CSV table of C-alpha atoms and ligand atoms in Angstrom, one decimal:
chain,number,residue,atom,x,y,z
A,260,MET,CA,8.2,-28.7,-76.5
A,261,LEU,CA,9.2,-31.0,-73.9
A,262,GLU,CA,9.6,-28.5,-71.5
A,263,GLU,CA,10.5,-30.9,-68.2
A,264,LEU,CA,12.8,-33.0,-70.4
A,265,LYS,CA,14.4,-29.4,-71.6
A,266,PHE,CA,14.4,-28.1,-68.1
A,267,LYS,CA,16.1,-30.9,-66.4
A,268,LEU,CA,18.6,-31.2,-69.3
A,269,ARG,CA,19.5,-27.4,-69.3
A,270,LYS,CA,19.9,-27.4,-65.2
A,271,THR,CA,22.4,-30.4,-65.4
A,272,ILE,CA,24.3,-28.5,-67.9
A,273,GLY,CA,24.5,-25.6,-66.3
A,274,LYS,CA,25.7,-27.2,-63.3
A,275,ILE,CA,28.4,-29.2,-65.2
A,276,LEU,CA,29.3,-25.6,-66.8
A,277,GLY,CA,29.5,-23.8,-63.4
A,278,LYS,CA,31.4,-26.2,-61.6
A,279,ALA,CA,35.1,-25.9,-61.2
A,280,ILE,CA,35.9,-29.5,-60.9
A,281,ILE,CA,34.0,-32.2,-62.4
A,282,ASP,CA,34.3,-35.4,-60.6
A,283,GLU,CA,32.4,-38.8,-60.4
A,284,LYS,CA,29.9,-37.4,-58.2
A,285,LEU,CA,28.8,-34.8,-60.3
A,286,ILE,CA,28.8,-37.4,-63.4
A,287,LYS,CA,26.7,-39.4,-61.5
A,288,GLU,CA,24.3,-37.0,-60.2
A,289,SER,CA,24.0,-35.4,-63.6
A,290,ILE,CA,22.8,-38.5,-65.3
A,291,LYS,CA,20.4,-39.2,-62.5
A,292,GLU,CA,19.3,-36.1,-63.5
A,293,ILE,CA,18.8,-36.7,-66.6
A,294,GLN,CA,17.1,-39.8,-66.1
A,295,LYS,CA,14.3,-38.1,-64.5
A,296,GLY,CA,13.7,-36.0,-67.6
A,297,LEU,CA,13.8,-38.8,-69.9
A,298,ILE,CA,11.5,-40.6,-67.5
A,299,LEU,CA,9.1,-37.7,-67.3
A,300,SER,CA,8.6,-37.7,-71.2
A,301,ASP,CA,7.6,-41.5,-71.1
A,302,VAL,CA,11.0,-42.9,-72.5
A,303,ASN,CA,10.8,-46.2,-71.9
A,304,ILE,CA,12.7,-47.6,-68.6
A,305,LYS,CA,14.9,-49.7,-70.5
A,306,VAL,CA,15.9,-47.4,-72.9
A,307,VAL,CA,16.9,-44.7,-70.1
A,308,LEU,CA,18.9,-47.6,-68.3
A,309,ASP,CA,20.9,-48.2,-71.5
A,310,PHE,CA,21.3,-44.4,-72.1
A,311,SER,CA,22.8,-44.1,-68.3
A,312,ARG,CA,24.7,-46.8,-68.7
A,313,LYS,CA,26.6,-45.8,-71.9
A,314,VAL,CA,27.2,-42.4,-71.1
A,315,GLU,CA,28.6,-43.2,-67.8
A,316,GLU,CA,30.7,-45.9,-69.2
A,317,LYS,CA,32.0,-43.4,-71.3
A,318,LEU,CA,32.4,-40.5,-68.9
A,319,LEU,CA,33.9,-43.0,-66.2
A,320,LYS,CA,35.9,-45.1,-68.5
A,321,THR,CA,37.5,-43.2,-71.1
A,322,PRO,CA,39.3,-40.1,-70.7
A,323,PRO,CA,38.6,-36.9,-73.0
A,324,PRO,CA,40.5,-36.7,-76.2
A,325,PRO,CA,43.9,-34.6,-75.5
A,326,GLY,CA,43.5,-30.9,-75.8
A,327,ILE,CA,39.9,-31.2,-75.0
A,328,LEU,CA,38.2,-29.9,-71.6
A,329,LEU,CA,36.3,-32.6,-69.5
A,330,ARG,CA,33.4,-30.3,-69.4
A,331,ASP,CA,33.0,-30.2,-73.2
A,332,TYR,CA,33.8,-33.7,-73.2
A,333,VAL,CA,30.7,-34.5,-70.8
A,334,ILE,CA,28.4,-32.1,-72.6
A,335,LYS,CA,29.5,-34.1,-76.2
A,336,VAL,CA,28.8,-37.5,-74.6
A,337,ILE,CA,25.3,-36.6,-73.5
A,338,TYR,CA,24.8,-34.8,-76.7
A,339,ASP,CA,25.9,-37.9,-78.6
A,340,GLU,CA,23.8,-40.6,-76.6
A,341,LEU,CA,20.7,-38.5,-76.3
A,342,THR,CA,20.8,-37.7,-80.2
A,343,LYS,CA,21.2,-41.7,-80.9
A,344,ILE,CA,18.0,-42.7,-79.0
A,345,LEU,CA,16.2,-39.9,-80.6
A,346,GLY,CA,16.8,-40.9,-84.0
A,347,GLY,CA,20.7,-40.0,-84.9
A,348,GLU,CA,20.8,-39.1,-88.8
A,349,GLU,CA,18.0,-36.9,-90.1
A,350,ASN,CA,15.4,-38.3,-92.9
A,351,LYS,CA,14.2,-36.7,-95.9
A,352,TYR,CA,11.6,-37.7,-98.4
A,353,LEU,CA,12.1,-36.2,-101.9
A,354,PRO,CA,9.3,-37.1,-104.3
A,355,GLU,CA,11.1,-37.6,-107.7
A,356,LYS,CA,10.6,-35.0,-110.3
A,357,GLY,CA,9.2,-35.9,-113.6
A,358,LYS,CA,6.7,-38.7,-112.4
A,359,ILE,CA,3.4,-38.7,-110.1
A,360,ASN,CA,4.5,-39.4,-106.7
A,361,LYS,CA,2.2,-40.5,-104.2
A,362,ILE,CA,2.0,-40.0,-100.5
A,363,LEU,CA,-0.1,-41.8,-98.5
A,364,LEU,CA,-1.2,-41.1,-94.8
A,365,ILE,CA,-2.3,-43.2,-92.2
A,366,GLY,CA,-2.8,-43.5,-88.5
A,367,ILE,CA,-5.2,-44.0,-85.8
A,368,GLU,CA,-8.6,-41.2,-85.5
A,369,GLY,CA,-7.6,-38.1,-84.4
A,370,SER,CA,-3.7,-38.4,-84.8
A,371,GLY,CA,-3.5,-35.6,-87.2
A,372,LYS,CA,-3.6,-37.1,-90.7
A,373,THR,CA,-6.1,-34.6,-92.3
A,374,THR,CA,-3.8,-31.4,-90.6
A,375,THR,CA,-0.8,-33.3,-91.8
A,376,ALA,CA,-1.8,-33.9,-94.8
A,377,ALA,CA,-2.3,-30.3,-95.6
A,378,LYS,CA,0.9,-29.0,-93.8
A,379,LEU,CA,2.3,-31.7,-96.1
A,380,ALA,CA,0.7,-30.0,-99.1
A,381,LYS,CA,2.3,-26.4,-98.3
A,382,PHE,CA,5.8,-27.9,-97.2
A,383,TYR,CA,6.1,-29.6,-101.0
A,384,SER,CA,4.3,-27.1,-102.8
A,385,ASN,CA,6.9,-24.7,-101.4
A,386,MET,CA,9.5,-27.0,-103.0
A,387,LYS,CA,7.9,-26.3,-106.1
A,388,TYR,CA,6.2,-29.6,-106.4
A,389,LYS,CA,2.8,-29.4,-108.3
A,390,VAL,CA,0.5,-30.9,-105.7
A,391,GLY,CA,-2.7,-32.5,-105.5
A,392,VAL,CA,-4.6,-33.6,-101.8
A,393,MET,CA,-7.5,-35.9,-101.5
A,394,SER,CA,-9.0,-37.5,-98.9
A,395,ILE,CA,-10.7,-41.0,-98.9
A,396,ASP,CA,-12.1,-40.9,-95.5
A,397,THR,CA,-15.7,-41.7,-96.5
A,398,TYR,CA,-16.7,-42.7,-93.0
A,399,ARG,CA,-16.6,-39.0,-91.7
A,400,PRO,CA,-18.8,-36.7,-93.9
A,401,ALA,CA,-16.5,-33.5,-92.8
A,402,ALA,CA,-13.5,-35.3,-93.1
A,403,ARG,CA,-13.1,-33.9,-96.9
A,404,GLU,CA,-14.3,-30.6,-96.3
A,405,GLN,CA,-11.6,-30.0,-93.5
A,406,LEU,CA,-8.9,-31.1,-96.0
A,407,ARG,CA,-10.9,-28.8,-98.5
A,408,GLN,CA,-10.4,-25.8,-95.9
A,409,LEU,CA,-7.2,-26.5,-94.6
A,410,THR,CA,-6.0,-26.4,-98.3
A,411,ASN,CA,-8.1,-23.7,-99.4
A,412,ASN,CA,-5.7,-20.9,-99.7
A,413,LEU,CA,-2.8,-23.0,-100.8
A,414,ASP,CA,-1.5,-23.1,-104.3
A,415,VAL,CA,-2.6,-26.8,-104.2
A,416,LEU,CA,-5.0,-29.1,-106.3
A,417,PHE,CA,-8.2,-30.5,-104.1
A,418,PHE,CA,-10.0,-33.3,-105.5
A,419,ASP,CA,-13.7,-34.7,-104.0
A,420,LEU,CA,-16.5,-36.5,-105.5
A,421,ASN,CA,-19.7,-37.1,-104.1
A,422,THR,CA,-19.4,-40.9,-103.1
A,423,ASN,CA,-19.2,-43.2,-100.4
A,424,ASP,CA,-17.0,-45.7,-102.0
A,425,PRO,CA,-13.3,-45.0,-101.0
A,426,PHE,CA,-11.7,-47.0,-104.1
A,427,LYS,CA,-14.1,-45.2,-106.4
A,428,LEU,CA,-12.8,-41.9,-104.8
A,429,LEU,CA,-9.1,-43.0,-105.0
A,430,SER,CA,-9.4,-44.0,-108.7
A,431,LYS,CA,-11.1,-40.9,-109.9
A,432,GLY,CA,-8.9,-38.9,-108.0
A,433,LEU,CA,-5.8,-40.5,-109.5
A,434,GLU,CA,-7.4,-39.8,-112.8
A,435,TYR,CA,-8.2,-36.2,-112.1
A,436,PHE,CA,-4.4,-35.6,-110.9
A,437,SER,CA,-2.7,-37.4,-113.6
A,438,GLU,CA,-4.7,-35.0,-116.4
A,439,LYS,CA,-3.5,-32.1,-114.3
A,440,SER,CA,0.2,-33.7,-114.3
A,441,VAL,CA,1.0,-33.3,-110.7
A,442,ASP,CA,4.1,-34.2,-109.1
A,443,LEU,CA,3.0,-35.1,-106.2
A,444,ILE,CA,-0.4,-36.5,-104.6
A,445,ILE,CA,-1.4,-36.9,-101.0
A,446,ILE,CA,-3.6,-39.3,-99.9
A,447,ASP,CA,-5.4,-38.7,-96.5
A,448,THR,CA,-7.5,-41.8,-95.3
A,449,ALA,CA,-10.2,-42.3,-92.7
A,450,GLY,CA,-8.2,-44.1,-89.6
A,451,ARG,CA,-11.0,-45.7,-88.0
A,452,HIS,CA,-8.6,-48.1,-86.5
A,453,LYS,CA,-8.2,-49.0,-82.7
A,454,ASN,CA,-4.9,-51.0,-83.0
A,455,GLU,CA,-2.2,-51.6,-85.0
A,456,LYS,CA,-4.0,-54.7,-86.5
A,457,THR,CA,-7.0,-53.0,-88.1
A,458,LEU,CA,-4.2,-50.0,-89.2
A,459,MET,CA,-2.0,-52.7,-91.2
A,460,GLU,CA,-4.9,-54.3,-92.6
A,461,GLU,CA,-6.4,-50.9,-93.8
A,462,LEU,CA,-2.6,-50.2,-95.2
A,463,LYS,CA,-2.6,-53.3,-97.2
A,464,LYS,CA,-5.9,-53.1,-98.7
A,465,ILE,CA,-5.2,-49.3,-99.9
A,466,SER,CA,-1.6,-50.0,-100.9
A,467,LYS,CA,-2.7,-52.7,-103.3
A,468,ILE,CA,-4.7,-50.5,-105.3
A,469,LEU,CA,-2.7,-47.5,-104.9
A,470,SER,CA,1.0,-48.7,-104.6
A,471,PRO,CA,2.1,-45.5,-102.8
A,472,ASP,CA,5.6,-44.2,-103.5
A,473,PHE,CA,6.0,-43.5,-99.6
A,474,THR,CA,3.4,-44.1,-96.7
A,475,PHE,CA,3.7,-42.2,-93.8
A,476,LEU,CA,2.6,-43.3,-90.2
A,477,VAL,CA,1.1,-40.5,-88.1
A,478,ILE,CA,1.4,-40.7,-84.5
A,479,ASP,CA,0.2,-38.5,-81.7
A,480,ALA,CA,3.4,-37.6,-79.6
A,481,SER,CA,0.7,-37.8,-76.5
A,482,ILE,CA,0.6,-41.6,-76.6
A,483,GLY,CA,4.0,-41.7,-75.4
A,484,GLN,CA,6.1,-45.1,-75.5
A,485,GLN,CA,3.0,-46.6,-76.9
A,486,ALA,CA,4.2,-45.1,-79.8
A,487,TYR,CA,6.4,-48.4,-80.3
A,488,ASN,CA,3.5,-50.7,-81.0
A,489,GLN,CA,2.3,-48.8,-83.8
A,490,ALA,CA,5.7,-48.1,-85.2
A,491,LYS,CA,7.0,-51.8,-84.9
A,492,ALA,CA,3.8,-53.0,-87.0
A,493,PHE,CA,4.0,-50.3,-89.3
A,494,ARG,CA,7.9,-51.4,-89.7
A,495,ASP,CA,7.2,-55.1,-90.4
A,496,THR,CA,4.1,-54.4,-92.9
A,497,THR,CA,5.9,-51.3,-95.4
A,498,ASN,CA,9.2,-51.3,-96.7
A,499,ILE,CA,9.2,-47.6,-97.6
A,500,GLY,CA,7.8,-45.3,-95.5
A,501,GLY,CA,8.3,-43.1,-92.5
A,502,ILE,CA,6.8,-41.6,-89.3
A,503,ILE,CA,5.4,-38.1,-88.3
A,504,ILE,CA,4.8,-37.3,-84.8
A,505,THR,CA,2.0,-34.9,-84.4
A,506,LYS,CA,1.3,-32.4,-81.3
A,507,MET,CA,4.8,-32.0,-80.1
A,508,ASP,CA,3.5,-28.8,-79.0
A,509,GLY,CA,1.1,-30.1,-76.6
A,510,THR,CA,2.3,-33.0,-74.5
A,511,ALA,CA,5.5,-33.8,-72.3
A,512,LYS,CA,5.4,-37.5,-73.4
A,513,GLY,CA,7.0,-36.5,-77.0
A,514,GLY,CA,10.4,-37.7,-76.1
A,515,GLY,CA,8.9,-41.2,-75.5
A,516,ALA,CA,7.2,-41.2,-78.6
A,517,LEU,CA,9.9,-40.3,-80.5
A,518,SER,CA,12.3,-42.8,-79.0
A,519,ALA,CA,9.9,-45.4,-79.1
A,520,ALA,CA,9.4,-45.0,-82.8
A,521,VAL,CA,13.6,-44.8,-83.0
A,522,ALA,CA,13.7,-48.1,-81.1
A,523,THR,CA,11.7,-49.9,-83.6
A,524,GLY,CA,14.1,-48.9,-86.5
A,525,ALA,CA,11.8,-46.6,-87.9
A,526,LYS,CA,12.7,-43.3,-89.2
A,527,VAL,CA,10.9,-40.1,-87.9
A,528,TYR,CA,10.7,-37.6,-90.8
A,529,PHE,CA,8.6,-34.8,-89.5
A,530,ILE,CA,7.3,-33.4,-86.4
A,531,GLY,CA,3.9,-31.7,-85.9
A,532,ILE,CA,4.2,-28.8,-83.3
A,533,GLY,CA,0.9,-27.1,-83.5
A,534,GLU,CA,-2.5,-26.9,-85.2
A,535,LYS,CA,-1.6,-24.3,-87.9
A,536,ILE,CA,-0.5,-24.9,-91.6
A,537,ASP,CA,3.1,-24.4,-91.3
A,538,ASP,CA,3.6,-26.2,-87.9
A,539,LEU,CA,5.4,-29.2,-89.4
A,540,GLU,CA,9.3,-29.3,-88.9
A,541,ILE,CA,11.9,-31.6,-90.6
A,542,TYR,CA,12.8,-33.9,-87.7
A,543,ASN,CA,16.5,-33.5,-87.4
A,544,PRO,CA,17.6,-35.4,-84.1
A,545,ARG,CA,20.9,-33.3,-83.8
A,546,GLY,CA,19.1,-30.0,-84.2
A,547,PHE,CA,16.3,-31.2,-81.8
A,548,VAL,CA,18.6,-32.3,-79.1
A,549,GLY,CA,20.7,-29.2,-79.4
A,550,GLN,CA,17.7,-27.2,-78.9
A,551,LEU,CA,16.6,-29.3,-75.7
A,552,LEU,CA,20.3,-28.8,-74.5
A,553,GLY,CA,20.0,-25.3,-75.2
A,554,ILE,CA,23.8,-24.3,-75.3
A,555,GLY,CA,24.1,-21.4,-77.6
A,556,ASP,CA,27.8,-22.0,-79.0
A,557,LEU,CA,27.3,-26.1,-79.3
A,558,GLU,CA,28.5,-26.0,-82.7
A,559,THR,CA,31.8,-24.8,-81.9
A,560,LEU,CA,32.0,-27.5,-79.2
A,561,LEU,CA,31.2,-30.0,-81.6
A,562,LYS,CA,33.7,-28.7,-84.4
A,563,ARG,CA,36.4,-29.4,-81.7
A,564,PHE,CA,35.5,-32.9,-81.7
A,565,GLU,CA,35.3,-32.9,-85.5
A,566,ALA,CA,38.8,-32.0,-86.3
A,567,LEU,CA,39.8,-35.0,-84.3
A,568,GLU,CA,37.5,-37.8,-85.6
A,569,ILE,CA,39.7,-40.3,-87.5
A,570,THR,CA,37.8,-41.2,-90.4
A,571,ALA,CA,37.3,-45.1,-91.3
A,572,GLU,CA,39.3,-44.3,-94.4
A,573,LYS,CA,42.0,-42.3,-92.8
A,574,ARG,CA,42.3,-45.3,-90.2
A,575,LYS,CA,42.9,-47.8,-93.0
A,576,LYS,CA,45.3,-45.6,-94.8
A,577,LEU,CA,47.3,-45.4,-91.4
A,578,GLU,CA,47.4,-49.1,-90.7
A,579,ALA,CA,48.1,-49.9,-94.3
A,580,ILE,CA,51.1,-47.5,-94.0
A,581,ALA,CA,52.0,-48.9,-90.4
A,582,LYS,CA,52.5,-52.3,-92.5
A,583,GLY,CA,55.2,-50.5,-94.7
A,584,LYS,CA,52.4,-50.7,-97.2
A,585,PHE,CA,51.7,-46.9,-99.4
A,586,THR,CA,52.5,-45.5,-102.5
A,587,ILE,CA,54.4,-42.1,-103.1
A,588,VAL,CA,51.1,-40.9,-103.5
A,589,ASP,CA,49.9,-41.8,-99.6
A,590,MET,CA,52.9,-40.7,-98.4
A,591,MET,CA,52.4,-37.5,-99.7
A,592,GLU,CA,48.5,-37.1,-98.7
A,593,GLN,CA,50.1,-38.0,-95.1
A,594,LEU,CA,52.3,-35.0,-95.2
A,595,GLN,CA,49.6,-32.8,-96.4
A,596,GLU,CA,47.9,-34.0,-93.0
A,597,ILE,CA,51.0,-33.5,-91.1
A,598,LYS,CA,51.3,-29.6,-92.7
A,599,LYS,CA,47.3,-29.0,-91.9
A,600,MET,CA,48.6,-30.2,-88.0
A,601,GLY,CA,51.0,-27.7,-88.0
A,602,SER,CA,54.4,-27.0,-88.9
A,603,LEU,CA,56.6,-30.2,-89.5
A,604,SER,CA,59.4,-29.6,-87.3
A,605,ARG,CA,56.9,-28.7,-84.4
A,606,LEU,CA,55.1,-31.8,-85.1
A,607,LEU,CA,58.5,-34.1,-85.4
A,608,ASP,CA,59.7,-31.6,-81.7
A,609,LEU,CA,56.7,-33.4,-80.1
A,610,ILE,CA,57.4,-37.1,-81.0
A,611,PRO,CA,60.2,-38.3,-78.7
A,612,GLY,CA,62.7,-40.1,-80.3
A,613,LEU,CA,61.7,-39.1,-84.3
A,614,SER,CA,63.1,-35.5,-84.5
A,615,MET,CA,66.9,-36.9,-83.6
A,616,LYS,CA,66.5,-39.6,-86.7
A,617,ILE,CA,65.4,-37.0,-89.0
A,618,PRO,CA,68.0,-34.5,-89.4
A,619,LYS,CA,66.3,-31.0,-88.4
A,620,GLU,CA,67.6,-29.7,-92.2
A,621,MET,CA,65.7,-32.3,-93.9
A,622,VAL,CA,62.7,-31.4,-92.0
A,623,HIS,CA,62.7,-28.1,-93.3
A,624,GLU,CA,63.7,-28.9,-96.6
A,625,ILE,CA,60.5,-31.5,-96.6
A,626,GLU,CA,58.7,-28.2,-95.9
A,627,ASN,CA,59.8,-26.3,-98.6
A,628,LYS,CA,59.7,-29.5,-101.3
A,629,ILE,CA,56.5,-30.8,-100.5
A,630,LYS,CA,54.8,-28.3,-103.4
A,631,LYS,CA,57.6,-29.3,-106.0
A,632,TRP,CA,56.9,-33.0,-105.2
A,633,GLU,CA,53.2,-32.6,-106.0
A,634,VAL,CA,54.0,-31.0,-108.9
A,635,ALA,CA,56.5,-34.2,-110.1
A,636,ILE,CA,54.2,-36.8,-108.7
A,637,ASN,CA,51.3,-35.3,-111.1
A,638,SER,CA,53.6,-36.4,-114.1
A,639,MET,CA,54.2,-39.9,-113.1
A,640,THR,CA,52.4,-43.1,-114.4
A,641,THR,CA,50.5,-45.2,-112.1
A,642,GLU,CA,53.0,-47.5,-112.5
A,643,GLU,CA,55.7,-45.1,-111.3
A,644,LYS,CA,53.5,-44.0,-108.3
A,645,VAL,CA,53.2,-47.6,-106.7
A,646,ASP,CA,56.5,-48.9,-107.7
A,647,PRO,CA,58.8,-45.7,-107.4
A,648,SER,CA,62.3,-47.8,-107.6
A,649,LEU,CA,61.4,-47.7,-111.1
A,650,ILE,CA,61.9,-44.0,-111.3
A,651,LYS,CA,65.4,-43.4,-113.0
A,652,GLY,CA,67.2,-43.0,-116.4
A,653,SER,CA,64.6,-42.4,-118.9
A,654,ARG,CA,61.8,-42.1,-116.7
A,655,LEU,CA,63.5,-40.1,-114.4
A,656,LYS,CA,64.3,-37.6,-117.3
A,657,ARG,CA,60.8,-37.9,-118.6
A,658,ILE,CA,59.0,-36.6,-115.3
A,659,SER,CA,61.5,-33.7,-114.4
A,660,ARG,CA,60.6,-32.4,-118.6
A,661,GLY,CA,56.9,-32.9,-118.0
A,662,SER,CA,57.0,-31.4,-114.7
A,663,GLY,CA,59.3,-28.7,-114.7
A,664,VAL,CA,61.2,-29.9,-111.4
A,665,ASP,CA,64.8,-30.7,-111.5
A,666,GLU,CA,65.8,-34.1,-111.4
A,667,ARG,CA,67.5,-33.9,-107.9
A,668,THR,CA,64.9,-33.2,-106.3
A,669,ILE,CA,62.7,-35.9,-107.9
A,670,LYS,CA,65.3,-38.4,-106.9
A,671,GLU,CA,64.8,-37.3,-103.4
A,672,LEU,CA,61.3,-37.7,-103.1
A,673,VAL,CA,62.2,-41.2,-104.3
A,674,LYS,CA,64.7,-41.3,-101.8
A,675,GLN,CA,62.2,-40.0,-98.9
A,676,TYR,CA,59.6,-42.6,-100.1
A,677,HIS,CA,62.3,-45.4,-99.6
A,678,MET,CA,63.7,-43.9,-96.5
A,679,LEU,CA,60.0,-43.7,-95.0
A,680,LYS,CA,59.4,-47.4,-95.9
A,681,LYS,CA,62.0,-48.7,-94.3
A,682,MET,CA,61.2,-46.4,-91.5
A,683,MET,CA,57.7,-47.7,-91.1
A,684,LYS,CA,59.3,-51.3,-90.4
A,685,SER,CA,60.9,-49.8,-87.0
A,686,LYS,CA,59.0,-50.2,-83.8
A,687,GLN,CA,59.0,-47.0,-83.0
A,688,SER,CA,56.9,-45.8,-86.0
A,689,LYS,CA,54.7,-48.3,-85.4
A,690,ARG,CA,54.1,-47.2,-81.7
A,691,ILE,CA,53.8,-43.5,-83.2
A,692,LEU,CA,51.1,-44.6,-85.7
A,693,ARG,CA,49.3,-46.2,-82.9
A,694,MET,CA,49.5,-43.4,-81.0
A,695,ILE,CA,48.1,-41.1,-84.4
A,696,MET,CA,45.1,-43.9,-84.4
A,697,ASN,CA,44.4,-43.4,-80.6
A,698,LYS,CA,44.1,-39.6,-80.7
A,699,LYS,CA,46.7,-39.5,-78.4
A,700,LEU,CA,49.7,-37.8,-80.1
A,701,PHE,CA,48.7,-34.4,-81.1
A,702,LYS,CA,48.5,-32.9,-77.6
A,703,GLY,CA,48.5,-28.9,-77.6
A,704,ILE,CA,48.9,-28.5,-81.5
B,167,GDP,P1,-7.0,-37.1,-87.9
B,167,GDP,O1,-8.4,-37.5,-87.4
B,167,GDP,O2,-5.9,-38.2,-87.8
B,167,GDP,O3,-7.2,-36.7,-89.7
B,167,GDP,O4,-6.8,-36.1,-87.0
B,167,GDP,P2,-7.1,-34.3,-87.6
B,167,GDP,O5,-5.9,-34.0,-88.5
B,167,GDP,O6,-8.5,-34.1,-87.9
B,167,GDP,O7,-6.0,-33.5,-85.9
B,167,GDP,C1,-6.9,-33.9,-85.2
B,167,GDP,C2,-6.7,-32.7,-83.8
B,167,GDP,O8,-5.5,-32.8,-83.9
B,167,GDP,C3,-7.1,-31.3,-84.7
B,167,GDP,O9,-8.0,-30.6,-83.8
B,167,GDP,C4,-5.8,-30.6,-85.4
B,167,GDP,O10,-5.8,-29.4,-84.9
B,167,GDP,C5,-5.0,-31.4,-84.1
B,167,GDP,N1,-3.4,-31.2,-84.6
B,167,GDP,C6,-2.9,-32.0,-85.5
B,167,GDP,N2,-1.7,-31.8,-85.6
B,167,GDP,C7,-1.3,-31.0,-84.4
B,167,GDP,C8,0.0,-30.7,-83.8
B,167,GDP,O11,0.9,-30.6,-84.4
B,167,GDP,N3,-0.2,-29.7,-83.0
B,167,GDP,C9,-1.3,-29.8,-82.2
B,167,GDP,N4,-1.5,-28.7,-81.1
B,167,GDP,N5,-2.6,-30.0,-82.8
B,167,GDP,C10,-2.6,-30.7,-83.6
B,168,MG,MG1,-8.9,-36.9,-90.7
């Protein structure tokens, strides 16, 4: 699959891995080489240029995060941007259990609908759906026979009727499958279409009678970037649907077909990778790009980046903390996070200025007390968690009794909270938090 692109990508990655020094020249050469590969697989020139610009910008303007080798960073950026143009996240269609789901396949003649209908029948039957298949292709007499033969050895039901009226065929088929209480009906269509317009007209007509749960547009990969128009028309007409790109095995243009479909905002669910019944794969852009790059331990490389990622939620919390807005629970969460990253005292040593502010013995105490504090917090009311200054007198006694943590330790927790809150107001700590958010802090941990 996509041998040319794969070849260029692997050659580029090999070069990057083999060079001791990665400089601007090597980066630019690598991008050129990948460009060639993308163009050879018929990816739209605009998409290629956009890809190159993004990769170059990231690599030449932003340094790798601390602790990450430039070489790994280069590979990660290429991987990320390729994944983006080839579809981003994986899409899955799982028919609902307990109702009759209808999948409709449309596409121009020869795109691979009938073959794909049989492949899908097997795919969903393997997932324990009770599947029925039928073809409403009344133009070609052999078409229905083709589907019968393809599904003959499968554990699926097949329906046919001697008629030339596709709508009669359809309604009888639905009746039949309903009696047999199937979970899923896969309907193959004729596809006597020359362009997007006639394709969409037929879809509208059939949809009216059938109201399918899911429609797949089947596209032959060898049409390359021409897939754009079909995918676009499809996306504009149907609101539930996905794309299946067939014959990925037989063409160099698969990258073009995939990226063109993605560029319209449509989603690719499956790819066909051969003529046989099992030659259907769930399309997973990440895995797909991983395979193209052919890096054995890509997983490990990606994990290293994952650990550095600051999620939106984390960022929000950190920002709130920087403003001094945090509850005692937030404080504990942050302490836990810091603990995960290494010992607290080591961490404080790394932050210039901060280790002086917090006495060493207190650092050790914090480490020892985190557990006790957690227990104590569990015995606090929400009100107390938000406003720990309430914790005194009878409230303090109650928490201590409830948690089994002595009053002195709880008092310390409250004191610690107030101290931190005060500290957060200083310029110094604002700077540290900014550093955390910009991932610039934990060098070498
Ligand atoms: P339809 O006219 O859309 O129903 O297309 P068919 O299902 O009849 O397929 C047309 C031809 O493409 C047949 O010879 C299939 O065997 C072939 N075909 C379908 N899918 C694939 C695929 O993923 N890979 C390859 N190599 N051939 C395929
Ligand atoms: Mg057919």
